[in-house]
mmCIF file of C-alpha atoms in Angstrom:
data_model
loop_
_atom_site.group_PDB
_atom_site.id
_atom_site.type_symbol
_atom_site.label_atom_id
_atom_site.label_comp_id
_atom_site.label_asym_id
_atom_site.label_seq_id
_atom_site.Cartn_x
_atom_site.Cartn_y
_atom_site.Cartn_z
ATOM 1 C CA UNK A 1 0.000 0.000 0.000
ATOM 2 C CA UNK A 2 2.679 2.502 -0.931
ATOM 3 C CA UNK A 3 1.934 6.182 -1.586
ATOM 4 C CA UNK A 4 3.789 7.920 -4.409
ATOM 5 C CA UNK A 5 3.298 11.627 -5.132
ATOM 6 C CA UNK A 6 4.890 14.018 -7.589
ATOM 7 C CA UNK A 7 3.185 17.291 -8.379
ATOM 8 C CA UNK A 8 3.133 21.058 -8.344
ATOM 9 C CA UNK A 9 0.836 23.958 -7.501
ATOM 10 C CA UNK A 10 2.129 27.158 -9.056
ATOM 11 C CA UNK A 11 -0.055 29.504 -7.008
ATOM 12 C CA UNK A 12 1.737 28.417 -3.848
ATOM 13 C CA UNK A 13 5.150 27.781 -5.377
ATOM 14 C CA UNK A 14 4.733 24.130 -4.440
ATOM 15 C CA UNK A 15 6.722 21.452 -6.302
ATOM 16 C CA UNK A 16 7.274 18.249 -4.346
ATOM 17 C CA UNK A 17 7.831 14.518 -4.597
ATOM 18 C CA UNK A 18 7.423 11.981 -1.793
ATOM 19 C CA UNK A 19 7.269 8.199 -1.624
ATOM 20 C CA UNK A 20 6.014 6.418 1.498
ATOM 21 C CA UNK A 21 6.231 2.642 1.765
ATOM 22 C CA UNK A 22 3.680 0.376 3.479
ATOM 23 C CA UNK A 23 4.073 0.724 7.235
ATOM 24 C CA UNK A 24 6.362 3.734 6.895
ATOM 25 C CA UNK A 25 5.725 7.000 8.721
ATOM 26 C CA UNK A 26 7.195 10.032 6.958
ATOM 27 C CA UNK A 27 7.570 13.115 9.159
ATOM 28 C CA UNK A 28 7.271 16.391 7.250
ATOM 29 C CA UNK A 29 8.861 19.346 9.023
ATOM 30 C CA UNK A 30 9.806 22.889 8.099
ATOM 31 C CA UNK A 31 9.199 26.533 8.961
ATOM 32 C CA UNK A 32 5.738 28.104 8.852
ATOM 33 C CA UNK A 33 4.575 28.594 5.270
ATOM 34 C CA UNK A 34 6.962 25.967 3.912
ATOM 35 C CA UNK A 35 4.147 24.020 2.220
ATOM 36 C CA UNK A 36 3.599 21.185 4.691
ATOM 37 C CA UNK A 37 -0.174 21.540 4.971
ATOM 38 C CA UNK A 38 -0.415 22.214 1.229
ATOM 39 C CA UNK A 39 1.049 18.758 0.646
ATOM 40 C CA UNK A 40 -1.667 17.138 2.775
ATOM 41 C CA UNK A 41 -4.407 19.126 1.011
ATOM 42 C CA UNK A 42 -3.098 17.951 -2.355
ATOM 43 C CA UNK A 43 -2.912 14.329 -1.229
ATOM 44 C CA UNK A 44 -6.415 14.161 0.217
ATOM 45 C CA UNK A 45 -7.991 16.051 -2.696
ATOM 46 C CA UNK A 46 -8.812 19.395 -1.089
ATOM 47 C CA UNK A 47 -6.540 21.046 -3.662
ATOM 48 C CA UNK A 48 -6.084 20.144 -7.306
ATOM 49 C CA UNK A 49 -2.490 20.289 -8.580
ATOM 50 C CA UNK A 50 -1.516 22.024 -11.798
ATOM 51 C CA UNK A 51 0.219 18.829 -12.812
ATOM 52 C CA UNK A 52 1.437 15.643 -11.185
ATOM 53 C CA UNK A 53 0.511 12.117 -10.185
ATOM 54 C CA UNK A 54 -0.610 10.388 -7.024
ATOM 55 C CA UNK A 55 -0.812 6.630 -6.664
ATOM 56 C CA UNK A 56 -1.878 4.747 -3.545
ATOM 57 C CA UNK A 57 -1.754 0.962 -3.365
ATOM 58 C CA UNK A 58 -1.070 0.905 -7.105
ATOM 59 C CA UNK A 59 -4.189 2.914 -8.024
ATOM 60 C CA UNK A 60 -3.760 6.266 -9.755
ATOM 61 C CA UNK A 61 -5.806 8.868 -7.898
ATOM 62 C CA UNK A 62 -4.350 11.905 -9.670
ATOM 63 C CA UNK A 63 -2.877 11.913 -13.156
ATOM 64 C CA UNK A 64 -3.434 13.059 -16.724
ATOM 65 C CA UNK A 65 -7.203 13.291 -17.158
ATOM 66 C CA UNK A 66 -7.858 11.751 -13.755
ATOM 67 C CA UNK A 67 -8.757 13.316 -10.400
ATOM 68 C CA UNK A 68 -10.450 11.068 -7.843
ATOM 69 C CA UNK A 69 -12.482 13.203 -5.389
ATOM 70 C CA UNK A 70 -11.726 13.252 -1.681
ATOM 71 C CA UNK A 71 -14.545 10.963 -0.554
ATOM 72 C CA UNK A 72 -13.445 8.159 -2.916
ATOM 73 C CA UNK A 73 -9.733 8.149 -2.038
ATOM 74 C CA UNK A 74 -9.886 6.304 1.310
ATOM 75 C CA UNK A 75 -7.122 8.545 2.635
ATOM 76 C CA UNK A 76 -7.630 9.370 6.302
ATOM 77 C CA UNK A 77 -6.917 12.895 7.541
ATOM 78 C CA UNK A 78 -6.444 13.674 11.220
ATOM 79 C CA UNK A 79 -5.977 17.377 11.905
ATOM 80 C CA UNK A 80 -5.298 19.653 14.854
ATOM 81 C CA UNK A 81 -8.974 19.722 15.884
ATOM 82 C CA UNK A 82 -10.873 16.430 16.281
ATOM 83 C CA UNK A 83 -14.010 17.761 14.491
ATOM 84 C CA UNK A 84 -16.305 15.136 16.006
ATOM 85 C CA UNK A 85 -20.020 15.365 15.239
ATOM 86 C CA UNK A 86 -21.479 17.043 18.346
ATOM 87 C CA UNK A 87 -24.944 15.465 17.961
ATOM 88 C CA UNK A 88 -23.597 11.885 17.908
ATOM 89 C CA UNK A 89 -22.162 9.868 20.765
ATOM 90 C CA UNK A 90 -18.605 8.542 20.565
ATOM 91 C CA UNK A 91 -19.595 5.108 19.239
ATOM 92 C CA UNK A 92 -21.668 6.648 16.447
ATOM 93 C CA UNK A 93 -18.849 9.069 15.591
ATOM 94 C CA UNK A 94 -16.394 6.207 15.156
ATOM 95 C CA UNK A 95 -18.967 4.127 13.253
ATOM 96 C CA UNK A 96 -19.610 6.983 10.809
ATOM 97 C CA UNK A 97 -16.709 6.026 8.529
ATOM 98 C CA UNK A 98 -17.747 2.412 7.929
ATOM 99 C CA UNK A 99 -21.367 3.537 7.506
ATOM 100 C CA UNK A 100 -20.332 6.085 4.865
ATOM 101 C CA UNK A 101 -18.574 3.262 3.017
ATOM 102 C CA UNK A 102 -21.725 1.141 2.909
ATOM 103 C CA UNK A 103 -21.388 -1.028 6.014
ATOM 104 C CA UNK A 104 -24.594 -2.035 7.762
ATOM 105 C CA UNK A 105 -25.334 -0.263 11.031
ATOM 106 C CA UNK A 106 -24.618 -3.305 13.198
ATOM 107 C CA UNK A 107 -21.311 -4.069 11.468
ATOM 108 C CA UNK A 108 -20.195 -0.436 11.645
ATOM 109 C CA UNK A 109 -20.937 -0.283 15.360
ATOM 110 C CA UNK A 110 -19.111 -3.571 15.944
ATOM 111 C CA UNK A 111 -15.991 -2.203 14.223
ATOM 112 C CA UNK A 112 -16.272 1.014 16.233
ATOM 113 C CA UNK A 113 -16.658 -0.848 19.525
ATOM 114 C CA UNK A 114 -13.616 -3.012 18.771
ATOM 115 C CA UNK A 115 -11.503 0.049 18.024
ATOM 116 C CA UNK A 116 -12.595 1.812 21.199
ATOM 117 C CA UNK A 117 -11.825 -1.283 23.250
ATOM 118 C CA UNK A 118 -8.396 -1.626 21.621
ATOM 119 C CA UNK A 119 -7.641 1.969 22.571
ATOM 120 C CA UNK A 120 -8.746 1.457 26.150
ATOM 121 C CA UNK A 121 -11.692 3.783 25.660
ATOM 122 C CA UNK A 122 -14.714 1.474 25.647
ATOM 123 C CA UNK A 123 -16.196 3.375 28.582
ATOM 124 C CA UNK A 124 -16.455 6.513 26.427
ATOM 125 C CA UNK A 125 -18.784 4.953 23.848
ATOM 126 C CA UNK A 126 -21.956 6.608 25.122
ATOM 127 C CA UNK A 127 -20.526 10.078 25.753
ATOM 128 C CA UNK A 128 -21.016 13.130 23.552
ATOM 129 C CA UNK A 129 -17.954 15.049 22.268
ATOM 130 C CA UNK A 130 -18.665 17.950 24.638
ATOM 131 C CA UNK A 131 -18.085 15.576 27.565
ATOM 132 C CA UNK A 132 -14.570 14.575 26.436
ATOM 133 C CA UNK A 133 -11.226 16.013 27.435
ATOM 134 C CA UNK A 134 -8.861 17.194 24.708
ATOM 135 C CA UNK A 135 -6.880 13.959 24.879
ATOM 136 C CA UNK A 136 -9.999 11.804 24.788
ATOM 137 C CA UNK A 137 -11.381 13.727 21.808
ATOM 138 C CA UNK A 138 -8.082 13.325 19.945
ATOM 139 C CA UNK A 139 -8.146 9.592 20.609
ATOM 140 C CA UNK A 140 -11.726 9.353 19.323
ATOM 141 C CA UNK A 141 -10.791 11.255 16.163
ATOM 142 C CA UNK A 142 -7.971 8.767 15.577
ATOM 143 C CA UNK A 143 -10.363 5.852 16.096
ATOM 144 C CA UNK A 144 -12.784 7.368 13.579
ATOM 145 C CA UNK A 145 -9.989 7.767 11.007
ATOM 146 C CA UNK A 146 -8.843 4.163 11.513
ATOM 147 C CA UNK A 147 -12.398 2.801 11.323
ATOM 148 C CA UNK A 148 -12.457 3.811 7.647
ATOM 149 C CA UNK A 149 -9.615 1.332 6.997
ATOM 150 C CA UNK A 150 -7.588 4.014 5.199
ATOM 151 C CA UNK A 151 -5.123 3.110 2.486
ATOM 152 C CA UNK A 152 -2.999 6.022 3.711
ATOM 153 C CA UNK A 153 -3.180 8.239 6.782
ATOM 154 C CA UNK A 154 -2.339 11.953 6.919
ATOM 155 C CA UNK A 155 -1.672 13.565 10.307
ATOM 156 C CA UNK A 156 -1.533 17.349 10.592
ATOM 157 C CA UNK A 157 -0.210 18.418 14.020
ATOM 158 C CA UNK A 158 -2.498 15.817 15.658
ATOM 159 C CA UNK A 159 -1.447 16.704 19.213
ATOM 160 C CA UNK A 160 -1.628 20.493 18.917
ATOM 161 C CA UNK A 161 -4.791 20.759 21.026
ATOM 162 C CA UNK A 162 -3.838 18.034 23.521
ATOM 163 C CA UNK A 163 -2.635 18.734 27.057
ATOM 164 C CA UNK A 164 1.136 18.303 27.187
ATOM 165 C CA UNK A 165 0.807 15.799 30.045
ATOM 166 C CA UNK A 166 -1.366 13.520 27.899
ATOM 167 C CA UNK A 167 0.660 13.767 24.691
ATOM 168 C CA UNK A 168 3.138 10.926 25.460
ATOM 169 C CA UNK A 169 0.258 8.497 26.027
ATOM 170 C CA UNK A 170 -1.426 9.573 22.804
ATOM 171 C CA UNK A 171 1.835 9.116 20.896
ATOM 172 C CA UNK A 172 1.957 5.564 22.223
ATOM 173 C CA UNK A 173 -1.613 4.892 21.110
ATOM 174 C CA UNK A 174 -0.911 6.325 17.664
ATOM 175 C CA UNK A 175 2.354 4.411 17.270
ATOM 176 C CA UNK A 176 0.632 1.111 18.081
ATOM 177 C CA UNK A 177 -2.269 1.896 15.740
ATOM 178 C CA UNK A 178 0.033 2.763 12.835
ATOM 179 C CA UNK A 179 2.030 -0.426 13.361
ATOM 180 C CA UNK A 180 -1.160 -2.477 13.311
ATOM 181 C CA UNK A 181 -2.782 -1.066 10.175
ATOM 182 C CA UNK A 182 0.512 -0.948 8.245
ATOM 183 C CA UNK A 183 -0.547 1.734 5.772
ATOM 184 C CA UNK A 184 1.763 4.569 4.648
ATOM 185 C CA UNK A 185 1.431 7.624 6.884
ATOM 186 C CA UNK A 186 2.587 11.239 6.652
ATOM 187 C CA UNK A 187 2.973 13.241 9.847
ATOM 188 C CA UNK A 188 3.232 17.034 9.692
ATOM 189 C CA UNK A 189 4.626 18.336 12.972
ATOM 190 C CA UNK A 190 6.761 21.021 14.564
ATOM 191 C CA UNK A 191 7.651 18.843 17.570
ATOM 192 C CA UNK A 192 10.906 16.841 17.362
ATOM 193 C CA UNK A 193 9.504 14.429 19.962
ATOM 194 C CA UNK A 194 6.755 13.457 17.483
ATOM 195 C CA UNK A 195 9.359 12.849 14.795
ATOM 196 C CA UNK A 196 11.562 10.664 16.965
ATOM 197 C CA UNK A 197 8.707 8.724 18.578
ATOM 198 C CA UNK A 198 6.626 8.032 15.468
ATOM 199 C CA UNK A 199 8.530 8.411 12.199
ATOM 200 C CA UNK A 200 10.937 6.259 10.196
ATOM 201 C CA UNK A 201 11.969 8.958 7.746
ATOM 202 C CA UNK A 202 11.831 12.740 7.584
ATOM 203 C CA UNK A 203 11.410 15.283 4.781
ATOM 204 C CA UNK A 204 12.296 18.926 5.388
ATOM 205 C CA UNK A 205 10.222 21.455 3.457
ATOM 206 C CA UNK A 206 11.181 25.019 2.644
ATOM 207 C CA UNK A 207 9.368 27.350 0.242
ATOM 208 C CA UNK A 208 7.332 24.506 -1.238
ATOM 209 C CA UNK A 209 10.312 22.239 -1.898
ATOM 210 C CA UNK A 210 11.879 19.228 -0.187
ATOM 211 C CA UNK A 211 15.350 20.434 0.811
ATOM 212 C CA UNK A 212 16.454 17.487 2.931
ATOM 213 C CA UNK A 213 15.250 13.921 3.409
ATOM 214 C CA UNK A 214 16.420 10.630 4.847
ATOM 215 C CA UNK A 215 16.065 8.121 7.691
ATOM 216 C CA UNK A 216 15.472 9.666 11.110
ATOM 217 C CA UNK A 217 18.815 8.428 12.452
ATOM 218 C CA UNK A 218 20.755 10.078 9.618
ATOM 219 C CA UNK A 219 18.945 13.412 9.662
ATOM 220 C CA UNK A 220 19.067 13.769 13.440
ATOM 221 C CA UNK A 221 22.730 12.805 13.716
ATOM 222 C CA UNK A 222 23.969 14.847 10.739
ATOM 223 C CA UNK A 223 21.383 17.527 9.828
ATOM 224 C CA UNK A 224 22.148 19.347 6.580
ATOM 225 C CA UNK A 225 19.872 22.393 6.795
ATOM 226 C CA UNK A 226 19.807 25.218 9.328
ATOM 227 C CA UNK A 227 16.216 24.295 10.206
ATOM 228 C CA UNK A 228 17.005 20.674 11.088
ATOM 229 C CA UNK A 229 20.115 21.672 13.025
ATOM 230 C CA UNK A 230 17.932 23.906 15.164
ATOM 231 C CA UNK A 231 15.044 21.427 15.392
ATOM 232 C CA UNK A 232 17.168 18.530 16.591
ATOM 233 C CA UNK A 233 19.691 20.505 18.620
#
Protein backbone atom coordinates (compact mmCIF):
# COMPACT_ATOMS: atom_id res chain seq x y z
CA UNK A 1 0.00 0.00 0.00
CA UNK A 2 2.68 2.50 -0.93
CA UNK A 3 1.93 6.18 -1.59
CA UNK A 4 3.79 7.92 -4.41
CA UNK A 5 3.30 11.63 -5.13
CA UNK A 6 4.89 14.02 -7.59
CA UNK A 7 3.18 17.29 -8.38
CA UNK A 8 3.13 21.06 -8.34
CA UNK A 9 0.84 23.96 -7.50
CA UNK A 10 2.13 27.16 -9.06
CA UNK A 11 -0.06 29.50 -7.01
CA UNK A 12 1.74 28.42 -3.85
CA UNK A 13 5.15 27.78 -5.38
CA UNK A 14 4.73 24.13 -4.44
CA UNK A 15 6.72 21.45 -6.30
CA UNK A 16 7.27 18.25 -4.35
CA UNK A 17 7.83 14.52 -4.60
CA UNK A 18 7.42 11.98 -1.79
CA UNK A 19 7.27 8.20 -1.62
CA UNK A 20 6.01 6.42 1.50
CA UNK A 21 6.23 2.64 1.77
CA UNK A 22 3.68 0.38 3.48
CA UNK A 23 4.07 0.72 7.23
CA UNK A 24 6.36 3.73 6.90
CA UNK A 25 5.72 7.00 8.72
CA UNK A 26 7.19 10.03 6.96
CA UNK A 27 7.57 13.11 9.16
CA UNK A 28 7.27 16.39 7.25
CA UNK A 29 8.86 19.35 9.02
CA UNK A 30 9.81 22.89 8.10
CA UNK A 31 9.20 26.53 8.96
CA UNK A 32 5.74 28.10 8.85
CA UNK A 33 4.57 28.59 5.27
CA UNK A 34 6.96 25.97 3.91
CA UNK A 35 4.15 24.02 2.22
CA UNK A 36 3.60 21.19 4.69
CA UNK A 37 -0.17 21.54 4.97
CA UNK A 38 -0.42 22.21 1.23
CA UNK A 39 1.05 18.76 0.65
CA UNK A 40 -1.67 17.14 2.77
CA UNK A 41 -4.41 19.13 1.01
CA UNK A 42 -3.10 17.95 -2.36
CA UNK A 43 -2.91 14.33 -1.23
CA UNK A 44 -6.42 14.16 0.22
CA UNK A 45 -7.99 16.05 -2.70
CA UNK A 46 -8.81 19.39 -1.09
CA UNK A 47 -6.54 21.05 -3.66
CA UNK A 48 -6.08 20.14 -7.31
CA UNK A 49 -2.49 20.29 -8.58
CA UNK A 50 -1.52 22.02 -11.80
CA UNK A 51 0.22 18.83 -12.81
CA UNK A 52 1.44 15.64 -11.19
CA UNK A 53 0.51 12.12 -10.19
CA UNK A 54 -0.61 10.39 -7.02
CA UNK A 55 -0.81 6.63 -6.66
CA UNK A 56 -1.88 4.75 -3.54
CA UNK A 57 -1.75 0.96 -3.36
CA UNK A 58 -1.07 0.91 -7.10
CA UNK A 59 -4.19 2.91 -8.02
CA UNK A 60 -3.76 6.27 -9.76
CA UNK A 61 -5.81 8.87 -7.90
CA UNK A 62 -4.35 11.90 -9.67
CA UNK A 63 -2.88 11.91 -13.16
CA UNK A 64 -3.43 13.06 -16.72
CA UNK A 65 -7.20 13.29 -17.16
CA UNK A 66 -7.86 11.75 -13.75
CA UNK A 67 -8.76 13.32 -10.40
CA UNK A 68 -10.45 11.07 -7.84
CA UNK A 69 -12.48 13.20 -5.39
CA UNK A 70 -11.73 13.25 -1.68
CA UNK A 71 -14.54 10.96 -0.55
CA UNK A 72 -13.44 8.16 -2.92
CA UNK A 73 -9.73 8.15 -2.04
CA UNK A 74 -9.89 6.30 1.31
CA UNK A 75 -7.12 8.55 2.63
CA UNK A 76 -7.63 9.37 6.30
CA UNK A 77 -6.92 12.89 7.54
CA UNK A 78 -6.44 13.67 11.22
CA UNK A 79 -5.98 17.38 11.91
CA UNK A 80 -5.30 19.65 14.85
CA UNK A 81 -8.97 19.72 15.88
CA UNK A 82 -10.87 16.43 16.28
CA UNK A 83 -14.01 17.76 14.49
CA UNK A 84 -16.31 15.14 16.01
CA UNK A 85 -20.02 15.37 15.24
CA UNK A 86 -21.48 17.04 18.35
CA UNK A 87 -24.94 15.47 17.96
CA UNK A 88 -23.60 11.88 17.91
CA UNK A 89 -22.16 9.87 20.77
CA UNK A 90 -18.61 8.54 20.56
CA UNK A 91 -19.59 5.11 19.24
CA UNK A 92 -21.67 6.65 16.45
CA UNK A 93 -18.85 9.07 15.59
CA UNK A 94 -16.39 6.21 15.16
CA UNK A 95 -18.97 4.13 13.25
CA UNK A 96 -19.61 6.98 10.81
CA UNK A 97 -16.71 6.03 8.53
CA UNK A 98 -17.75 2.41 7.93
CA UNK A 99 -21.37 3.54 7.51
CA UNK A 100 -20.33 6.08 4.86
CA UNK A 101 -18.57 3.26 3.02
CA UNK A 102 -21.73 1.14 2.91
CA UNK A 103 -21.39 -1.03 6.01
CA UNK A 104 -24.59 -2.03 7.76
CA UNK A 105 -25.33 -0.26 11.03
CA UNK A 106 -24.62 -3.30 13.20
CA UNK A 107 -21.31 -4.07 11.47
CA UNK A 108 -20.20 -0.44 11.64
CA UNK A 109 -20.94 -0.28 15.36
CA UNK A 110 -19.11 -3.57 15.94
CA UNK A 111 -15.99 -2.20 14.22
CA UNK A 112 -16.27 1.01 16.23
CA UNK A 113 -16.66 -0.85 19.52
CA UNK A 114 -13.62 -3.01 18.77
CA UNK A 115 -11.50 0.05 18.02
CA UNK A 116 -12.60 1.81 21.20
CA UNK A 117 -11.83 -1.28 23.25
CA UNK A 118 -8.40 -1.63 21.62
CA UNK A 119 -7.64 1.97 22.57
CA UNK A 120 -8.75 1.46 26.15
CA UNK A 121 -11.69 3.78 25.66
CA UNK A 122 -14.71 1.47 25.65
CA UNK A 123 -16.20 3.37 28.58
CA UNK A 124 -16.45 6.51 26.43
CA UNK A 125 -18.78 4.95 23.85
CA UNK A 126 -21.96 6.61 25.12
CA UNK A 127 -20.53 10.08 25.75
CA UNK A 128 -21.02 13.13 23.55
CA UNK A 129 -17.95 15.05 22.27
CA UNK A 130 -18.66 17.95 24.64
CA UNK A 131 -18.09 15.58 27.56
CA UNK A 132 -14.57 14.58 26.44
CA UNK A 133 -11.23 16.01 27.44
CA UNK A 134 -8.86 17.19 24.71
CA UNK A 135 -6.88 13.96 24.88
CA UNK A 136 -10.00 11.80 24.79
CA UNK A 137 -11.38 13.73 21.81
CA UNK A 138 -8.08 13.32 19.95
CA UNK A 139 -8.15 9.59 20.61
CA UNK A 140 -11.73 9.35 19.32
CA UNK A 141 -10.79 11.25 16.16
CA UNK A 142 -7.97 8.77 15.58
CA UNK A 143 -10.36 5.85 16.10
CA UNK A 144 -12.78 7.37 13.58
CA UNK A 145 -9.99 7.77 11.01
CA UNK A 146 -8.84 4.16 11.51
CA UNK A 147 -12.40 2.80 11.32
CA UNK A 148 -12.46 3.81 7.65
CA UNK A 149 -9.61 1.33 7.00
CA UNK A 150 -7.59 4.01 5.20
CA UNK A 151 -5.12 3.11 2.49
CA UNK A 152 -3.00 6.02 3.71
CA UNK A 153 -3.18 8.24 6.78
CA UNK A 154 -2.34 11.95 6.92
CA UNK A 155 -1.67 13.56 10.31
CA UNK A 156 -1.53 17.35 10.59
CA UNK A 157 -0.21 18.42 14.02
CA UNK A 158 -2.50 15.82 15.66
CA UNK A 159 -1.45 16.70 19.21
CA UNK A 160 -1.63 20.49 18.92
CA UNK A 161 -4.79 20.76 21.03
CA UNK A 162 -3.84 18.03 23.52
CA UNK A 163 -2.63 18.73 27.06
CA UNK A 164 1.14 18.30 27.19
CA UNK A 165 0.81 15.80 30.05
CA UNK A 166 -1.37 13.52 27.90
CA UNK A 167 0.66 13.77 24.69
CA UNK A 168 3.14 10.93 25.46
CA UNK A 169 0.26 8.50 26.03
CA UNK A 170 -1.43 9.57 22.80
CA UNK A 171 1.84 9.12 20.90
CA UNK A 172 1.96 5.56 22.22
CA UNK A 173 -1.61 4.89 21.11
CA UNK A 174 -0.91 6.33 17.66
CA UNK A 175 2.35 4.41 17.27
CA UNK A 176 0.63 1.11 18.08
CA UNK A 177 -2.27 1.90 15.74
CA UNK A 178 0.03 2.76 12.84
CA UNK A 179 2.03 -0.43 13.36
CA UNK A 180 -1.16 -2.48 13.31
CA UNK A 181 -2.78 -1.07 10.17
CA UNK A 182 0.51 -0.95 8.25
CA UNK A 183 -0.55 1.73 5.77
CA UNK A 184 1.76 4.57 4.65
CA UNK A 185 1.43 7.62 6.88
CA UNK A 186 2.59 11.24 6.65
CA UNK A 187 2.97 13.24 9.85
CA UNK A 188 3.23 17.03 9.69
CA UNK A 189 4.63 18.34 12.97
CA UNK A 190 6.76 21.02 14.56
CA UNK A 191 7.65 18.84 17.57
CA UNK A 192 10.91 16.84 17.36
CA UNK A 193 9.50 14.43 19.96
CA UNK A 194 6.76 13.46 17.48
CA UNK A 195 9.36 12.85 14.80
CA UNK A 196 11.56 10.66 16.97
CA UNK A 197 8.71 8.72 18.58
CA UNK A 198 6.63 8.03 15.47
CA UNK A 199 8.53 8.41 12.20
CA UNK A 200 10.94 6.26 10.20
CA UNK A 201 11.97 8.96 7.75
CA UNK A 202 11.83 12.74 7.58
CA UNK A 203 11.41 15.28 4.78
CA UNK A 204 12.30 18.93 5.39
CA UNK A 205 10.22 21.46 3.46
CA UNK A 206 11.18 25.02 2.64
CA UNK A 207 9.37 27.35 0.24
CA UNK A 208 7.33 24.51 -1.24
CA UNK A 209 10.31 22.24 -1.90
CA UNK A 210 11.88 19.23 -0.19
CA UNK A 211 15.35 20.43 0.81
CA UNK A 212 16.45 17.49 2.93
CA UNK A 213 15.25 13.92 3.41
CA UNK A 214 16.42 10.63 4.85
CA UNK A 215 16.06 8.12 7.69
CA UNK A 216 15.47 9.67 11.11
CA UNK A 217 18.81 8.43 12.45
CA UNK A 218 20.76 10.08 9.62
CA UNK A 219 18.95 13.41 9.66
CA UNK A 220 19.07 13.77 13.44
CA UNK A 221 22.73 12.80 13.72
CA UNK A 222 23.97 14.85 10.74
CA UNK A 223 21.38 17.53 9.83
CA UNK A 224 22.15 19.35 6.58
CA UNK A 225 19.87 22.39 6.80
CA UNK A 226 19.81 25.22 9.33
CA UNK A 227 16.22 24.30 10.21
CA UNK A 228 17.01 20.67 11.09
CA UNK A 229 20.12 21.67 13.02
CA UNK A 230 17.93 23.91 15.16
CA UNK A 231 15.04 21.43 15.39
CA UNK A 232 17.17 18.53 16.59
CA UNK A 233 19.69 20.50 18.62
